[in-house]
XYZ file of C-alpha atoms in Angstrom:
357
model
C 10.521 32.847 -23.017
C 6.779 32.264 -22.441
C 5.138 32.898 -19.109
C 5.902 30.086 -16.659
C 8.588 28.534 -18.872
C 11.593 27.290 -16.915
C 15.038 25.910 -17.464
C 15.032 22.290 -18.629
C 16.710 19.674 -16.427
C 20.136 18.547 -17.602
C 19.687 15.898 -20.259
C 22.721 13.804 -19.366
C 22.155 13.078 -15.671
C 19.374 12.119 -13.336
C 18.176 14.674 -10.822
C 17.734 13.906 -7.121
C 13.995 13.410 -7.685
C 14.639 10.836 -10.400
C 17.363 9.061 -8.423
C 15.202 8.859 -5.309
C 12.291 7.396 -7.256
C 14.575 4.828 -8.904
C 15.926 3.809 -5.490
C 12.353 3.477 -4.216
C 11.513 1.118 -7.091
C 14.597 -0.991 -6.312
C 13.641 -0.976 -2.630
C 10.148 -2.263 -3.443
C 11.578 -4.997 -5.665
C 14.177 -6.048 -3.105
C 11.670 -6.182 -0.256
C 9.228 -8.190 -2.365
C 12.026 -10.602 -3.314
C 12.889 -11.092 0.366
C 9.273 -11.828 1.242
C 9.038 -14.081 -1.811
C 11.874 -16.154 -0.368
C 10.032 -16.415 2.947
C 6.872 -17.423 1.077
C 8.780 -20.154 -0.768
C 10.173 -21.461 2.529
C 6.698 -21.521 4.061
C 5.318 -23.469 1.113
C 8.257 -25.879 1.237
C 7.492 -26.426 4.932
C 3.921 -27.422 4.067
C 2.086 -24.150 4.619
C 0.332 -24.122 1.263
C -2.819 -22.354 2.466
C -2.050 -18.652 2.095
C -4.920 -17.773 4.418
C -3.029 -19.228 7.397
C 0.591 -18.449 6.584
C 2.604 -15.305 7.266
C 3.203 -14.289 3.630
C -0.117 -14.161 1.840
C 1.595 -12.800 -1.272
C 5.138 -11.418 -1.506
C 4.151 -7.981 -2.800
C 1.028 -7.691 -0.651
C 2.620 -8.706 2.644
C 5.819 -6.712 2.148
C 3.749 -3.650 1.249
C 1.321 -4.063 4.135
C 3.927 -4.543 6.858
C 6.222 -1.745 5.678
C 3.268 0.594 5.094
C 1.930 0.099 8.624
C 5.343 1.148 9.946
C 5.235 4.131 7.575
C 1.812 5.155 8.867
C 2.927 4.914 12.503
C 6.057 6.985 11.843
C 4.181 9.570 9.789
C 1.470 10.008 12.412
C 4.000 10.291 15.237
C 6.032 12.862 13.300
C 2.921 14.896 12.530
C 1.713 14.878 16.139
C 5.135 15.975 17.410
C 5.703 18.618 14.729
C 5.673 22.370 15.211
C 2.543 22.427 13.093
C 0.596 20.815 15.932
C 1.581 23.609 18.310
C -1.124 25.711 16.627
C -4.641 25.208 17.935
C -5.996 25.473 14.387
C -3.834 22.531 13.299
C -5.023 20.442 16.240
C -8.615 21.225 15.294
C -7.905 20.245 11.696
C -6.294 17.007 12.842
C -9.256 16.134 15.043
C -11.778 16.951 12.329
C -9.860 14.932 9.745
C -9.559 12.013 12.164
C -13.350 11.994 12.541
C -13.732 12.288 8.761
C -11.276 9.428 8.252
C -13.195 7.190 10.639
C -16.376 8.095 8.776
C -14.779 7.178 5.443
C -13.661 3.857 6.921
C -17.243 3.169 7.993
C -18.575 4.059 4.530
C -15.931 1.874 2.891
C -16.908 -1.106 5.026
C -20.650 -0.451 4.634
C -20.231 -0.424 0.845
C -18.591 -3.843 0.874
C -14.962 -3.057 1.687
C -12.064 -4.315 -0.376
C -14.090 -7.316 -1.549
C -16.500 -5.057 -3.456
C -15.340 -3.694 -6.808
C -16.578 -0.111 -6.611
C -15.346 0.721 -3.068
C -11.977 -0.834 -3.933
C -11.713 1.344 -7.056
C -12.592 4.479 -5.053
C -10.052 3.483 -2.393
C -7.235 3.353 -4.944
C -8.348 6.598 -6.577
C -8.163 8.261 -3.154
C -4.668 6.898 -2.652
C -3.592 8.061 -6.117
C -4.380 11.642 -5.044
C -2.253 11.176 -1.918
C 0.691 9.673 -3.803
C 0.936 12.174 -6.637
C 0.460 15.162 -4.342
C 3.371 13.934 -2.233
C 5.550 13.278 -5.294
C 5.003 16.890 -6.356
C 6.048 17.985 -2.873
C 9.208 15.830 -3.057
C 9.973 17.481 -6.393
C 9.919 20.929 -4.805
C 11.677 19.868 -1.593
C 14.511 18.247 -3.568
C 15.257 21.571 -5.246
C 14.551 20.243 -8.751
C 11.344 22.224 -9.303
C 12.692 25.404 -10.848
C 9.951 27.904 -11.724
C 7.225 26.713 -9.344
C 7.119 29.879 -7.276
C 3.510 30.736 -8.124
C 0.392 28.738 -7.348
C -0.609 28.398 -11.019
C 2.660 26.649 -11.902
C 2.312 24.264 -8.947
C -1.228 23.426 -10.040
C 0.036 22.733 -13.556
C 2.417 20.080 -12.215
C -0.502 18.386 -10.472
C -2.591 18.596 -13.639
C -0.412 15.951 -15.286
C -1.388 12.988 -13.070
C -4.904 14.404 -12.734
C -5.368 14.346 -16.512
C -3.865 10.869 -16.737
C -6.253 9.681 -14.029
C -9.168 11.375 -15.798
C -8.366 9.488 -18.993
C -7.979 6.195 -17.113
C -11.236 6.843 -15.274
C -12.945 7.562 -18.582
C -11.692 4.263 -20.028
C -12.839 2.497 -16.873
C -16.299 4.112 -16.871
C -16.875 3.662 -20.589
C -15.818 0.039 -20.344
C -18.214 -0.487 -17.459
C -21.104 1.275 -19.199
C -20.563 -0.554 -22.490
C -19.742 -3.921 -20.908
C -16.191 -4.181 -22.251
C -13.544 -6.482 -20.761
C -12.940 -6.790 -17.045
C -14.716 -3.503 -16.292
C -18.009 -5.181 -17.213
C -18.455 -6.375 -13.632
C -18.388 -2.787 -12.338
C -20.970 -1.695 -14.878
C -23.203 -4.651 -14.084
C -22.943 -3.884 -10.380
C -23.910 -0.219 -10.793
C -26.005 -0.183 -13.967
C -27.473 -3.658 -14.042
C -31.059 -2.365 -14.356
C -30.278 0.190 -17.097
C -31.399 -0.360 -20.677
C -28.621 -0.999 -23.186
C -29.335 2.262 -25.011
C -29.035 4.271 -21.799
C -25.728 2.597 -20.984
C -24.396 3.385 -24.457
C -25.434 7.037 -24.074
C -23.787 7.256 -20.655
C -20.521 5.903 -22.062
C -20.606 8.467 -24.873
C -21.226 11.226 -22.318
C -18.164 10.137 -20.336
C -16.034 10.394 -23.487
C -17.402 13.845 -24.332
C -16.867 15.271 -20.842
C -13.340 13.869 -20.558
C -12.427 15.204 -24.004
C -13.558 18.702 -23.025
C -11.612 18.563 -19.738
C -8.416 17.409 -21.463
C -8.784 19.993 -24.235
C -9.274 22.898 -21.813
C -6.276 21.869 -19.730
C -4.063 21.490 -22.797
C -5.075 24.987 -23.917
C -4.171 26.335 -20.478
C -0.731 24.698 -20.544
C -0.067 26.092 -24.014
C -1.085 29.574 -22.933
C 1.140 29.593 -19.860
C 4.149 27.622 -21.120
C 4.249 28.055 -24.891
C 3.523 24.389 -25.568
C 2.750 21.191 -23.685
C 6.075 19.708 -24.808
C 7.976 22.720 -23.440
C 6.225 22.273 -20.097
C 7.049 18.549 -20.002
C 10.695 19.222 -20.824
C 10.928 21.922 -18.179
C 9.653 19.552 -15.514
C 11.302 16.363 -16.711
C 12.058 15.005 -13.196
C 8.433 14.895 -12.069
C 7.277 13.714 -15.510
C 9.814 10.878 -15.177
C 8.285 9.945 -11.810
C 4.681 10.189 -12.998
C 5.238 8.192 -16.194
C 7.310 5.569 -14.393
C 4.722 5.198 -11.648
C 1.816 4.820 -14.066
C 3.798 2.316 -16.122
C 4.685 0.140 -13.122
C 1.142 0.271 -11.769
C -0.185 -0.779 -15.174
C 2.281 -3.673 -15.386
C 1.461 -4.694 -11.816
C -2.271 -4.611 -12.540
C -1.819 -6.747 -15.665
C 0.151 -9.448 -13.848
C -1.566 -9.405 -10.450
C -4.986 -7.901 -11.142
C -4.391 -5.411 -8.307
C -3.322 -1.777 -7.993
C -1.550 -2.199 -4.650
C 1.834 -1.374 -6.183
C 0.908 2.311 -5.811
C 0.982 1.866 -2.025
C 4.345 0.089 -2.135
C 5.901 2.802 -4.286
C 4.527 5.535 -2.039
C 5.893 4.200 1.254
C 9.258 3.352 -0.327
C 9.487 6.825 -1.883
C 8.855 8.430 1.499
C 11.479 6.252 3.185
C 14.123 7.077 0.563
C 13.238 10.780 0.564
C 13.355 11.118 4.356
C 16.563 9.102 4.650
C 18.462 11.147 2.087
C 17.039 14.457 3.297
C 18.083 13.784 6.885
C 21.536 12.725 5.738
C 22.012 16.092 4.021
C 20.431 18.158 6.816
C 22.780 20.294 8.949
C 23.095 19.062 12.517
C 22.546 21.326 15.501
C 25.293 22.657 17.724
C 24.427 19.966 20.265
C 24.196 16.472 18.785
C 21.003 14.568 19.508
C 21.528 11.794 22.035
C 20.961 8.328 20.493
C 17.689 6.779 21.551
C 15.887 10.075 22.113
C 12.916 11.257 20.098
C 14.945 14.188 18.762
C 17.541 11.719 17.485
C 14.833 9.741 15.679
C 13.293 12.862 14.157
C 16.409 14.724 13.105
C 19.085 12.180 12.155
C 19.284 9.632 9.388
C 20.379 6.853 11.746
C 17.632 7.663 14.223
C 14.939 7.757 11.552
C 16.081 4.460 10.052
C 16.236 2.859 13.490
C 12.689 3.982 14.266
C 11.195 3.058 10.892
C 12.959 -0.292 10.482
C 12.401 -1.111 14.147
C 8.654 -0.572 13.785
C 8.721 -2.573 10.562
C 10.405 -5.461 12.396
C 7.820 -5.193 15.185
C 4.923 -5.321 12.704
C 6.502 -8.318 10.963
C 6.958 -10.003 14.338
C 3.304 -9.473 15.252
C 2.217 -10.802 11.850
C 4.366 -13.914 12.355
C 2.857 -14.464 15.808
C -0.662 -14.032 14.427
C 0.034 -16.552 11.646
C 1.983 -19.200 13.553
C 0.385 -18.987 16.986
C -3.187 -18.009 16.113
C -3.489 -19.197 12.503
C -4.489 -15.680 11.402
C -7.687 -16.101 13.403
C -9.742 -12.882 13.089
C -11.258 -13.470 16.531
C -7.979 -12.152 17.942
C -9.150 -8.607 17.354
C -5.993 -6.866 18.556
C -3.712 -8.595 16.053
C -6.412 -8.468 13.382
C -6.556 -4.676 13.689
C -2.778 -4.293 13.806
C -1.589 -6.543 10.973
C -4.393 -8.147 8.953
C -5.084 -7.725 5.240
C -8.696 -6.861 5.996
C -7.822 -4.058 8.435
C -5.050 -2.545 6.312
C -7.394 -0.475 4.076
C -8.717 1.266 7.191
C -5.187 2.176 8.264
C -4.598 3.553 4.787
C -7.821 5.555 4.531
C -7.219 7.167 7.916
C -3.583 7.929 7.022
C -4.467 9.549 3.695
C -7.195 11.633 5.307
C -4.917 12.858 8.111
C -2.287 13.832 5.535
C -4.517 16.758 4.539
C -3.786 18.446 7.886
C -2.441 21.919 6.942
C 1.337 22.142 7.435
């Protein structure tokens, strides 16, 4: 057996990682369907202007409201974790909070979600967050056999990184050469460049990406015998990565947006935490319902907290829509539930997630 090669997952059954991801996909679809029903009722009641109704878009609004609850829960859990008992972790958290606020300012200064380039960078940043967490789920679920050394763990993260590199290359080449929908990005960044210079830049992107992919493939072959052997050995996480990229691609084709990555991420975390807490051994003294320990350490408590916050966010969004007409001058509700403020929540959340555990 080659260095780093591991036992292949059973071919006839799905692992916990694969089952959790499948449940997350179903959760996203079910939540979007529920919000789609609400959207249809709003339209039937005469609220045809999406700018003033509660459901702007079924996928967008369901993702935004559930993700805000996810961010609140995640931040509260991090702040109350044992990790934060260390002064170094508190310093990291503070520094990352400042960095996150700075990134929010840069995002807004560059044009925010309405500008093509900042929006693309925003999603690339979130891709890093999502695939890093999926790799962590893979290990925490006990499906990642043979990832004891740092090199093997990096190899698992190479898969989405290489896929993103190829997608980025296609995106950059399309922008430089003025192909398809990416033309607008190229025109925005390279509008003053001569055509020959843009052609040369596109060719350079292809060359650099080809070298990066080739070197990484050689490394996988050296450590695992072959790329195919590595993929077979880590089928559960490959299943998740391929499925995620496929759904994001389909979502982008039909909606023109990449926001499905956010929906999948928050649903995956909810499913993972719910099932992990269900399987966790309980202490000698049961946590009293309603206490913070109950919310942190039991499945019922976690679900009550997360779904309760979700209901609260939905309630605030309904109030903002039906009482204030989604008026941005109401700054409190705008910050808490609006489409325009949501990217700032997300940027800050992703940045804080790099706090060492």
